[in-house]
XYZ file of C-alpha atoms in Angstrom:
704
model
C 10.245 -25.987 18.674
C 6.996 -26.544 17.008
C 5.360 -24.745 20.111
C 7.833 -21.673 19.689
C 5.777 -18.429 19.479
C 8.597 -15.844 20.004
C 7.882 -11.983 20.261
C 4.508 -11.127 19.054
C 3.754 -7.622 17.957
C 0.067 -6.838 17.582
C 0.547 -4.888 14.632
C 1.703 -7.542 12.106
C 3.116 -5.144 9.701
C 5.379 -3.749 12.240
C 6.412 -7.072 13.108
C 7.161 -7.808 9.636
C 10.051 -5.237 9.711
C 11.926 -7.497 12.223
C 13.321 -11.114 12.209
C 12.737 -12.659 15.532
C 16.486 -12.461 16.530
C 15.997 -8.820 16.305
C 12.993 -8.708 17.974
C 13.908 -10.933 20.823
C 17.209 -8.478 21.477
C 15.193 -5.290 21.117
C 12.399 -6.712 23.688
C 15.298 -7.705 26.089
C 16.869 -4.256 25.938
C 13.489 -2.643 26.550
C 12.328 -4.958 29.540
C 15.953 -4.364 31.078
C 15.402 -0.527 30.955
C 12.055 -0.738 31.960
C 13.044 -3.064 34.992
C 15.794 -0.531 35.824
C 13.729 2.584 35.698
C 10.258 1.434 36.495
C 9.026 2.720 33.075
C 10.378 3.935 29.667
C 9.795 7.703 28.729
C 11.799 10.114 26.480
C 14.081 10.830 29.162
C 15.544 7.562 29.402
C 15.002 5.948 26.084
C 17.658 8.063 24.068
C 20.458 6.251 26.038
C 19.229 3.024 25.035
C 18.641 4.083 21.354
C 22.055 5.545 21.159
C 23.642 2.095 21.491
C 21.330 0.412 18.998
C 22.564 -0.800 15.334
C 22.138 1.932 12.572
C 22.146 4.675 15.347
C 25.400 4.329 17.435
C 28.111 6.544 16.331
C 25.964 8.444 13.849
C 23.511 10.272 16.211
C 23.699 11.834 19.588
C 21.381 11.261 22.715
C 20.458 14.852 22.453
C 19.531 14.686 18.896
C 17.400 11.338 19.680
C 15.679 13.257 22.573
C 14.701 16.308 20.205
C 13.413 13.557 17.646
C 11.300 11.615 20.299
C 9.967 15.164 21.482
C 8.305 15.821 18.305
C 6.046 12.743 18.950
C 6.076 12.833 22.441
C 6.121 16.483 23.742
C 5.376 15.270 27.447
C 8.709 13.955 28.355
C 7.005 11.856 31.375
C 4.586 10.097 28.741
C 5.513 6.388 29.106
C 6.345 4.538 25.629
C 5.351 1.170 25.129
C 7.330 -1.621 23.319
C 5.736 -1.185 19.886
C 5.721 2.590 19.945
C 9.540 2.168 20.605
C 9.902 -0.137 17.564
C 8.061 2.219 15.461
C 10.341 5.190 16.795
C 13.468 3.401 15.898
C 12.376 2.569 12.487
C 11.587 6.275 11.698
C 14.671 7.490 13.436
C 16.800 5.090 11.513
C 14.935 6.261 8.234
C 15.741 10.040 9.260
C 19.490 9.277 9.840
C 19.476 7.244 6.478
C 17.810 10.490 4.536
C 20.328 12.881 6.210
C 23.462 10.973 5.931
C 22.882 9.002 2.650
C 22.541 5.329 4.403
C 24.043 5.036 7.732
C 24.728 1.684 9.185
C 25.900 0.205 12.167
C 29.123 -2.002 12.431
C 29.318 -3.111 8.809
C 28.292 0.193 7.246
C 25.416 -0.830 5.398
C 21.667 0.091 6.034
C 19.929 -2.245 8.599
C 18.378 -5.252 7.069
C 14.984 -4.552 8.433
C 15.150 -0.526 7.768
C 12.554 0.195 5.037
C 13.097 3.918 4.154
C 11.538 3.958 0.685
C 8.202 5.469 1.507
C 7.160 8.720 2.533
C 5.320 7.273 5.603
C 8.533 6.160 7.353
C 9.388 9.733 8.348
C 7.640 12.853 7.115
C 9.309 16.020 8.491
C 6.467 18.612 9.437
C 6.399 20.874 6.636
C 4.097 24.005 7.255
C 3.820 24.736 3.464
C 2.989 21.246 2.558
C 0.267 20.963 5.554
C -1.189 24.341 4.041
C -1.497 22.835 0.760
C -3.205 19.425 1.876
C -5.536 21.407 3.952
C -6.325 23.529 0.806
C -7.000 20.419 -1.458
C -8.919 18.972 1.762
C -11.356 22.170 1.847
C -11.773 22.288 -1.922
C -12.716 18.678 -2.438
C -14.575 17.837 0.882
C -16.476 21.165 1.571
C -19.690 20.077 0.178
C -19.519 16.712 2.086
C -22.785 16.252 4.039
C -21.023 15.082 7.145
C -17.712 17.012 6.786
C -19.144 20.306 5.604
C -19.798 21.502 9.332
C -16.271 21.054 10.175
C -14.682 22.653 7.046
C -12.910 24.893 6.059
C -9.875 23.743 8.213
C -7.584 26.217 9.380
C -4.003 25.541 8.122
C -2.205 27.492 10.748
C -3.259 25.252 13.858
C -3.775 21.833 14.691
C -7.345 21.402 13.486
C -6.474 19.167 10.775
C -4.990 16.503 13.213
C -7.688 16.983 15.537
C -10.405 16.195 12.870
C -8.297 13.113 11.746
C -8.686 11.427 15.190
C -12.291 9.999 14.266
C -11.316 8.541 10.693
C -13.843 9.854 8.608
C -12.078 12.503 7.054
C -9.104 10.191 5.593
C -12.021 7.590 4.565
C -13.608 10.548 2.813
C -10.422 11.726 1.181
C -9.577 8.027 -0.053
C -12.988 8.215 -1.754
C -12.052 11.354 -3.786
C -8.709 10.074 -4.804
C -10.353 6.698 -6.075
C -14.209 6.914 -6.009
C -16.014 3.982 -4.640
C -13.127 2.640 -2.728
C -15.123 2.603 0.451
C -18.678 1.949 1.053
C -19.872 4.904 3.045
C -22.331 2.584 4.560
C -19.285 1.087 6.450
C -18.078 4.358 8.087
C -19.048 5.160 11.367
C -20.102 8.657 11.208
C -21.857 9.402 14.593
C -21.294 12.800 15.969
C -19.262 11.141 19.019
C -17.591 7.819 18.390
C -16.684 5.565 20.942
C -12.730 4.225 20.972
C -14.112 1.150 19.263
C -15.721 2.883 16.476
C -13.072 5.223 15.728
C -10.578 2.572 15.906
C -12.780 0.647 13.099
C -12.650 3.636 10.943
C -9.048 3.957 11.235
C -8.650 0.061 10.149
C -10.902 0.588 7.417
C -8.915 3.741 6.453
C -5.481 1.987 6.353
C -6.665 -1.254 4.735
C -8.430 0.747 1.988
C -5.419 3.070 1.578
C -3.252 0.043 0.819
C -5.814 -0.960 -1.530
C -5.368 1.888 -3.802
C -1.597 1.709 -3.689
C -0.456 3.470 -0.398
C 2.414 2.412 1.252
C 1.531 2.320 5.171
C 4.056 -0.267 6.457
C 4.982 1.998 9.692
C 1.505 3.549 10.308
C -0.999 1.931 12.943
C -4.522 2.896 13.926
C -3.078 4.212 17.109
C -0.862 6.825 15.244
C -3.962 8.151 13.573
C -5.892 8.228 16.989
C -3.354 10.344 18.411
C -3.011 12.469 15.319
C 0.809 12.203 14.901
C 1.621 14.821 12.496
C 4.616 13.371 10.313
C 2.606 10.222 10.120
C -0.681 11.810 8.958
C 0.923 14.155 6.629
C 2.704 11.469 4.981
C -0.374 9.346 4.637
C -2.459 12.453 3.171
C 0.363 13.134 0.850
C 0.382 9.757 -0.670
C -3.385 9.814 -1.063
C -3.716 13.234 -2.784
C -0.590 11.936 -5.177
C -2.730 9.206 -6.129
C -5.771 11.482 -7.012
C -3.739 13.885 -8.784
C -1.877 11.376 -10.941
C -4.964 9.087 -11.618
C -5.121 10.147 -15.191
C -1.273 9.770 -16.201
C -1.902 6.345 -17.941
C -2.918 5.088 -21.346
C -6.183 3.784 -20.139
C -7.457 6.993 -18.668
C -5.851 9.230 -21.147
C -5.135 7.426 -24.416
C -3.683 10.591 -26.061
C -0.459 10.112 -24.183
C 0.566 7.900 -26.917
C 1.593 11.076 -28.668
C 4.415 11.313 -26.263
C 5.869 8.149 -27.728
C 7.698 6.924 -30.973
C 5.745 4.334 -32.885
C 8.544 1.889 -32.277
C 8.196 2.318 -28.515
C 6.613 -0.965 -27.226
C 3.418 -0.629 -25.632
C 3.996 -2.563 -22.789
C 7.093 -0.596 -21.819
C 4.905 2.420 -22.072
C 2.292 0.981 -19.823
C 4.999 0.069 -17.005
C 5.733 3.623 -16.487
C 5.266 5.019 -12.994
C 2.653 8.276 -13.077
C 5.506 10.386 -12.165
C 7.503 9.468 -15.250
C 4.912 9.556 -17.355
C 4.206 13.356 -16.035
C 7.950 14.156 -16.481
C 7.559 12.775 -20.160
C 4.583 14.760 -20.891
C 6.244 18.006 -19.276
C 9.366 17.634 -21.209
C 7.313 16.982 -24.484
C 5.885 20.240 -24.131
C 9.033 22.171 -23.090
C 10.855 20.668 -26.137
C 8.122 21.978 -28.596
C 8.266 25.318 -26.787
C 12.110 25.656 -27.507
C 13.489 24.787 -23.912
C 16.819 23.439 -24.190
C 17.077 21.443 -20.961
C 15.597 18.170 -19.818
C 13.679 18.357 -16.551
C 14.509 15.189 -14.724
C 12.773 15.735 -11.226
C 10.375 18.112 -9.646
C 12.741 19.982 -7.151
C 16.338 21.307 -8.336
C 15.019 21.315 -11.980
C 12.384 23.515 -11.542
C 13.822 25.646 -8.904
C 14.571 28.667 -11.255
C 10.845 28.806 -12.676
C 12.244 28.697 -16.071
C 10.931 25.096 -16.984
C 7.230 26.593 -15.905
C 7.456 29.573 -17.721
C 8.245 27.580 -20.909
C 5.528 25.014 -20.268
C 2.890 27.481 -19.482
C 3.911 29.340 -22.772
C 3.279 26.227 -24.681
C 0.378 25.340 -23.217
C -1.564 28.747 -22.417
C -0.086 31.290 -24.744
C -2.750 33.614 -23.981
C -1.927 34.006 -20.419
C 1.976 34.088 -20.908
C 3.556 37.159 -21.737
C 7.326 37.355 -22.679
C 8.119 39.465 -19.561
C 8.116 36.103 -17.736
C 10.905 34.527 -19.795
C 12.634 37.814 -19.489
C 12.874 38.154 -15.690
C 16.187 37.329 -14.215
C 15.304 36.978 -10.586
C 13.801 33.497 -9.883
C 11.699 34.787 -7.133
C 10.056 37.295 -9.185
C 9.650 34.732 -12.050
C 7.959 32.034 -9.749
C 5.602 34.855 -8.721
C 4.710 35.432 -12.514
C 4.619 31.941 -12.957
C 1.927 31.333 -10.314
C -0.071 34.403 -11.482
C -0.475 32.664 -14.928
C -1.239 29.370 -13.499
C -4.005 31.110 -11.336
C -5.843 32.035 -14.467
C -6.094 28.169 -15.324
C -7.061 27.378 -11.609
C -3.810 25.835 -10.789
C -2.363 27.646 -7.962
C -3.580 25.798 -4.973
C -0.596 23.660 -4.201
C 2.234 25.955 -3.794
C 3.616 29.640 -3.417
C 6.557 31.146 -5.258
C 8.848 30.064 -2.282
C 8.040 26.523 -2.699
C 9.113 26.798 -6.557
C 12.514 28.256 -5.667
C 13.127 26.197 -2.689
C 12.271 23.062 -4.633
C 9.872 21.500 -2.830
C 9.278 18.021 -4.647
C 5.828 17.083 -3.573
C 4.487 20.512 -3.996
C 5.837 21.088 -7.393
C 4.832 17.537 -8.488
C 1.073 18.374 -7.288
C 1.439 21.605 -9.211
C 2.448 20.165 -12.488
C -0.040 17.473 -12.143
C -2.750 20.137 -11.695
C -1.733 21.609 -14.883
C -2.163 18.521 -16.771
C -5.546 17.885 -15.592
C -6.634 21.302 -16.555
C -4.971 21.483 -19.801
C -2.756 18.804 -21.227
C -2.210 20.118 -24.780
C -2.492 16.898 -26.403
C -4.179 16.345 -29.502
C -7.733 14.677 -29.451
C -6.834 12.611 -32.755
C -5.621 9.545 -31.146
C -4.949 6.817 -33.545
C -4.664 4.203 -30.677
C -7.540 4.905 -28.839
C -8.797 1.355 -29.558
C -6.201 0.212 -27.096
C -8.811 0.734 -24.204
C -11.714 -0.211 -26.330
C -10.864 -3.576 -27.839
C -10.171 -5.548 -24.345
C -11.577 -8.917 -24.249
C -13.090 -10.517 -21.168
C -10.090 -12.236 -20.623
C -8.089 -8.940 -20.728
C -10.368 -7.398 -18.451
C -9.892 -10.216 -15.737
C -6.168 -10.135 -16.305
C -6.081 -6.431 -15.485
C -8.175 -6.881 -12.270
C -5.873 -9.723 -11.149
C -2.635 -7.513 -12.212
C -4.110 -4.713 -9.850
C -4.750 -7.128 -6.949
C -1.389 -8.477 -7.122
C 0.401 -5.272 -7.546
C -1.308 -3.817 -4.428
C -0.580 -6.901 -2.514
C 3.139 -6.990 -3.462
C 3.271 -3.111 -2.570
C 1.682 -3.732 0.591
C 4.464 -6.329 1.632
C 7.161 -3.729 2.442
C 9.766 -4.724 -0.165
C 12.413 -2.258 -1.379
C 10.915 -2.086 -5.042
C 7.703 -0.379 -5.951
C 5.575 -2.039 -8.528
C 3.669 0.070 -11.153
C 2.911 -2.777 -13.758
C 3.199 -6.219 -12.550
C 3.672 -7.603 -16.233
C 6.493 -5.649 -17.010
C 8.108 -5.002 -13.364
C 8.646 -8.694 -12.750
C 10.437 -9.601 -16.062
C 13.806 -8.961 -14.519
C 13.172 -11.385 -11.845
C 14.126 -9.236 -9.145
C 10.651 -8.310 -7.518
C 9.702 -11.770 -7.397
C 12.780 -12.617 -5.522
C 11.876 -10.105 -3.212
C 8.477 -11.411 -2.499
C 9.782 -14.842 -2.306
C 12.245 -13.790 0.438
C 9.099 -12.210 2.476
C 6.943 -15.213 2.035
C 9.628 -17.768 2.616
C 12.606 -16.210 4.207
C 16.076 -17.488 3.606
C 14.823 -19.243 0.441
C 16.818 -16.602 -1.941
C 20.332 -16.985 -2.636
C 21.175 -13.229 -2.819
C 24.706 -13.734 -4.070
C 23.444 -15.356 -7.372
C 20.973 -12.521 -7.837
C 21.392 -9.325 -9.970
C 19.879 -6.171 -8.639
C 18.439 -3.451 -11.190
C 19.211 -1.879 -13.155
C 20.213 -4.745 -15.385
C 21.827 -4.359 -18.496
C 22.783 -7.886 -19.437
C 19.585 -9.976 -20.584
C 21.234 -13.360 -19.224
C 21.335 -11.804 -15.757
C 17.687 -11.305 -16.003
C 17.259 -14.818 -16.825
C 19.255 -16.059 -14.104
C 17.083 -14.100 -11.711
C 13.822 -15.542 -13.208
C 15.611 -19.132 -13.304
C 16.118 -18.767 -9.395
C 12.703 -17.627 -9.025
C 11.140 -21.096 -10.712
C 13.776 -23.006 -8.922
C 12.473 -21.824 -5.515
C 8.902 -22.157 -6.497
C 9.567 -26.041 -7.441
C 11.068 -25.986 -3.902
C 8.003 -25.084 -2.425
C 6.002 -27.490 -4.490
C 4.384 -24.938 -6.821
C 2.920 -26.479 -9.782
C 5.093 -25.101 -12.526
C 5.375 -27.869 -15.134
C 5.543 -25.676 -18.035
C 6.711 -22.488 -16.640
C 10.501 -21.618 -17.444
C 12.535 -18.576 -16.396
C 12.363 -17.273 -19.957
C 8.396 -17.068 -19.726
C 8.831 -14.588 -16.969
C 11.394 -12.800 -19.026
C 9.131 -12.620 -21.978
C 6.271 -11.322 -19.908
C 3.975 -14.109 -20.349
C 0.769 -12.519 -18.460
C -1.104 -15.769 -17.792
C 1.918 -17.666 -16.451
C 2.952 -14.705 -14.374
C -0.402 -14.448 -12.975
C -0.552 -18.268 -12.183
C 2.891 -17.774 -10.356
C 1.557 -14.930 -8.401
C -1.581 -16.541 -7.333
C 0.590 -19.750 -6.000
C 2.810 -17.188 -3.974
C -0.304 -15.565 -2.207
C -2.129 -18.657 -1.847
C 1.213 -20.314 -0.330
C 1.433 -17.406 2.088
C -2.119 -17.330 3.065
C -2.019 -21.046 3.868
C 1.345 -20.625 5.864
C -0.042 -17.956 8.153
C -3.157 -20.232 8.966
C -0.664 -23.049 9.684
C 1.571 -21.112 11.774
C -1.270 -19.496 13.917
C -2.629 -23.064 14.448
C 0.607 -24.283 15.429
C 1.233 -21.556 17.843
C -2.409 -22.266 19.270
C -1.969 -26.005 19.500
C 1.828 -26.457 20.077
C 1.923 -28.881 17.356
C 2.548 -28.867 13.519
C -0.185 -31.400 12.633
C -1.474 -31.681 9.025
C -1.234 -28.541 6.951
C -4.425 -26.676 6.403
C -5.889 -26.888 2.970
C -8.228 -24.925 0.761
C -11.103 -27.345 1.789
C -10.317 -26.546 5.345
C -10.790 -22.865 4.809
C -14.032 -23.933 3.194
C -15.307 -25.980 5.911
C -14.527 -23.340 8.459
C -16.837 -21.007 6.741
C -19.471 -23.009 6.329
C -19.229 -24.290 9.892
C -19.296 -20.920 11.183
C -22.226 -19.668 9.325
C -24.159 -22.894 10.414
C -23.081 -22.638 14.006
C -25.046 -19.151 13.697
C -28.148 -20.883 12.820
C -28.049 -19.722 9.234
C -28.678 -21.719 6.297
C -26.494 -20.461 3.768
C -23.454 -22.661 2.314
C -20.933 -22.400 -0.425
C -20.133 -25.766 -1.970
C -16.814 -24.321 -3.657
C -14.958 -21.236 -4.107
C -16.721 -20.911 -7.584
C -20.283 -21.403 -6.157
C -22.359 -18.976 -8.334
C -24.659 -18.429 -5.515
C -22.117 -16.415 -3.871
C -22.622 -13.692 -6.349
C -25.466 -12.049 -4.262
C -22.945 -11.756 -1.364
C -25.319 -13.068 1.280
C -22.991 -15.606 2.376
C -19.775 -13.445 3.266
C -22.174 -11.028 5.008
C -23.635 -13.760 7.137
C -19.845 -14.856 7.713
C -18.653 -11.404 8.727
C -21.921 -11.060 10.796
C -21.073 -14.361 12.643
C -17.293 -13.590 13.345
C -17.881 -9.966 14.401
C -21.827 -9.627 15.425
C -22.106 -5.962 15.308
C -20.271 -5.380 12.329
C -22.908 -5.630 9.622
C -26.038 -3.258 9.332
C -28.427 -5.597 7.774
C -30.811 -2.516 7.131
C -28.605 -1.553 4.140
C -28.171 -5.102 2.715
C -30.059 -5.734 -0.266
C -31.489 -9.181 -1.385
C -28.706 -9.547 -4.218
C -31.211 -10.290 -6.874
C -30.556 -7.639 -9.602
C -26.999 -7.061 -10.714
C -26.662 -3.607 -9.151
C -27.939 -5.012 -5.756
C -25.052 -7.668 -5.930
C -22.502 -4.858 -6.688
C -23.896 -2.868 -3.762
C -23.604 -6.031 -1.347
C -20.070 -6.866 -2.791
C -18.928 -3.362 -2.151
C -20.168 -3.492 1.325
C -18.516 -6.629 1.924
C -15.077 -5.552 0.990
C -15.453 -2.420 3.175
C -16.587 -4.544 6.104
C -14.103 -7.053 5.775
C -11.438 -4.260 5.853
C -13.142 -2.381 8.652
C -12.592 -5.399 10.938
C -8.888 -5.850 10.073
C -8.730 -7.936 6.954
C -6.426 -6.581 4.403
C -7.978 -7.679 0.950
C -7.326 -6.452 -2.661
C -10.312 -7.779 -4.695
C -12.896 -5.619 -6.326
C -16.686 -5.931 -6.172
C -16.767 -7.481 -9.468
C -14.546 -10.379 -8.271
C -17.479 -11.438 -5.703
C -20.250 -10.769 -8.413
C -18.617 -12.523 -11.112
C -17.239 -15.406 -8.247
C -13.572 -15.175 -9.325
C -12.284 -18.374 -7.667
C -8.821 -16.891 -6.777
C -10.226 -13.841 -5.018
C -13.113 -15.799 -3.254
C -10.377 -18.014 -1.666
C -8.254 -14.941 -0.489
C -11.350 -13.174 1.029
C -12.479 -16.109 2.940
C -8.890 -17.043 4.173
C -8.366 -13.328 5.386
C -11.748 -13.655 7.373
C -10.728 -16.924 8.793
C -7.229 -15.749 9.741
C -8.627 -12.626 11.425
C -11.462 -14.433 13.032
C -8.805 -17.030 14.648
C -6.016 -14.558 15.524
C -8.823 -12.571 17.398
C -9.977 -15.533 19.232
C -7.042 -17.960 19.827
C -8.974 -21.221 20.019
C -8.227 -24.698 21.698
C -7.183 -27.613 19.397
C -10.854 -28.806 19.542
C -12.285 -25.705 18.285
C -9.531 -25.354 15.210
C -11.024 -26.190 12.113
C -11.154 -29.817 11.352
C -8.726 -31.490 9.064
C -10.423 -32.331 5.720
C -10.310 -35.934 3.841
C -8.331 -35.447 0.738
C -10.177 -33.457 -1.901
C -9.867 -31.765 -5.258
C -9.107 -28.489 -3.600
C -5.611 -29.417 -1.716
C -2.101 -29.330 -3.140
C -2.990 -28.821 -6.727
C -5.757 -26.121 -5.975
C -3.407 -23.370 -7.254
C -2.874 -25.297 -10.600
C -6.754 -25.854 -10.980
C -7.600 -22.280 -10.407
C -4.832 -21.011 -12.660
C -5.996 -23.442 -15.404
C -9.157 -21.137 -15.751
C -6.915 -18.265 -17.048
C -5.738 -20.707 -20.064
C -2.460 -21.104 -18.459
C -0.458 -24.201 -18.450
C 0.442 -23.834 -14.854
C -1.059 -23.252 -11.981
C -4.796 -2.150 10.600
C -3.411 -2.309 13.487
C -3.841 -1.136 16.806
C -1.617 -1.557 19.900
C -4.636 -1.341 22.040
C -7.738 -2.817 20.473
C -7.676 -6.633 20.274
C -10.037 -6.633 17.159
C -7.239 -5.020 14.947
C -4.438 -7.382 15.752
C -4.808 -8.834 12.259
C -5.190 -5.640 10.222
C -2.240 -6.049 7.788
C -1.614 -9.871 8.045
C -2.931 -11.010 4.958
C -1.814 -8.075 2.904
C 2.022 -8.213 4.340
C 2.031 -12.171 4.374
C 5.339 -11.898 6.167
C 6.707 -15.249 7.597
C 9.616 -14.014 9.863
C 11.157 -17.099 11.621
C 12.800 -17.213 14.761
C 15.837 -18.798 13.045
C 15.713 -16.955 9.905
C 18.001 -14.165 9.125
C 18.323 -14.080 5.343
C 20.709 -11.813 3.574
C 18.840 -8.736 2.258
C 19.497 -7.007 -0.684
C 19.833 -3.690 1.191
C 22.893 -5.285 2.641
C 24.560 -5.137 -0.586
C 24.229 -8.746 -1.546
C 23.600 -9.488 -5.174
C 25.326 -8.284 -8.011
C 24.198 -4.917 -8.932
C 23.854 -3.479 -12.246
C 25.630 -6.108 -14.284
């Protein structure tokens, strides 16, 4: 079975939603329908989908046909296999959302249904669309390239037409998190060819993941086609990240005012931005005399009363008593927005959006109020929290960010807001282990959050350590209790070994598929040798001696490597010599964007290249190698030669982790260039024979 390939999907993030058993079954059904009918369209597909797990007995063929018509108005348009898989997942998500979780046969959700993100299915909502268009018009109206296309008319399809070349979404990501995308990497000609357009979308999706968006079920083809529900879902996430960017203690240390002195600061840091916003809102509501607690941005704010009290507390000069005295919710909502407009905070919703409880728009509204007037004292007794960080703290923070984005890109059920806090109950780590090594987790012995009993957390963490040892991680001084206690350096060391293990597994699988045999496993040294041999073969003289070679800080080696694997991708006219620190950072920023543009999902920052962070340099090199080898499957003689034993082999993770002072340690259906896209970010190792129990199927002890 060493040469078994199975059903291969060009979008690895989509493939990661299914086991090989499920893919083979779905492929067989799809091929049978195509053979019988000649081609698959929205006319004959509902009959097949009606019989699939999770849909049978809960949705009719007519409802399936109506759903498909949203994405395929032309009933004669042929549907390919990967589009069929996407529609299956999206339809499952709609059924689950409306029915509270429908399942086939056993009554539980399908093990490969991931319905926790807004990008799975986003009903076309005109109110939300209008708000997002208003946001885009406001923040991008002066952009040199886009201003000739703005303002966008929210009533038509201009937004979806403008999305098709990829420039707008790239620009919007940079508005949300400035500097994420190097604009030199964006293709900005007036008329782009399909290849250039696809590169922009690949850059967009990989960059979106790098700022925290969940894009598991979005491919570049969806953006090329301007599919409304997926486009709005992605835009919603990007705007949300922008609006909530300041809701943390690092950006707004005055938020300590919301917490008791006894509150553990690490627990505060782990709060999601949404929870922090709710806590901020309730803090002011309590001071204003509001008797209720707001727990959500939908039903709890529908009557507008909470908003009236909030504005009274924050902007009494704009808050007449008549707003609170008004009994009609519609009238009160109208008065609230009139007051908010005086603070320039009306952009995101209408009175109807308040009374109907539109969660996304109400969250955006409250976040906008926070940005304009947060009402917090400037006398912050703990402002030193963000001013006394050591160099080690800064490095840990950067690595925490990289691992957080990586975990969130895997498509696991949990969403991580702070790695050091969120992994302490062990559950997230078990989810990651199940992704990188399917079947390794015994879910019957695992306890799902919320976990009340401390020993249950320890049991989860002990299982994490046990599996890590089975995978031959270097965990000599790591115990389950170290994870429970939140030992940052040991947690980083463990996560690094998980990421490294998965990267090497991906490369080994690719080689075994290409060569038809297992052979010796690829090592860190093989990755190093591959990169050097590629650059040398191009006629250049650059070389890296190791992944901590200080000469890498100028970025030129990686630009030459990228130019070798994709000759047209680097514009050497914008590359600096990398001598001054600022020039080094410019090159590093360009490297990251170019890598994402060709299809590598990487989570490092420019500083990681400039400072030659050994871990992140290895992941960058491995990502480029994997993309290159998958783009052009090579014969056995062309695969990287196996190295002699070196110091960068099985104990490399431990060697690298020791630097921290620890004791251990975009996808397109039609463009070949993007076949990797999400592989390194998803790092999913679905086996033909693995069908591990999922937490979604009810395995594990919940809430013990």
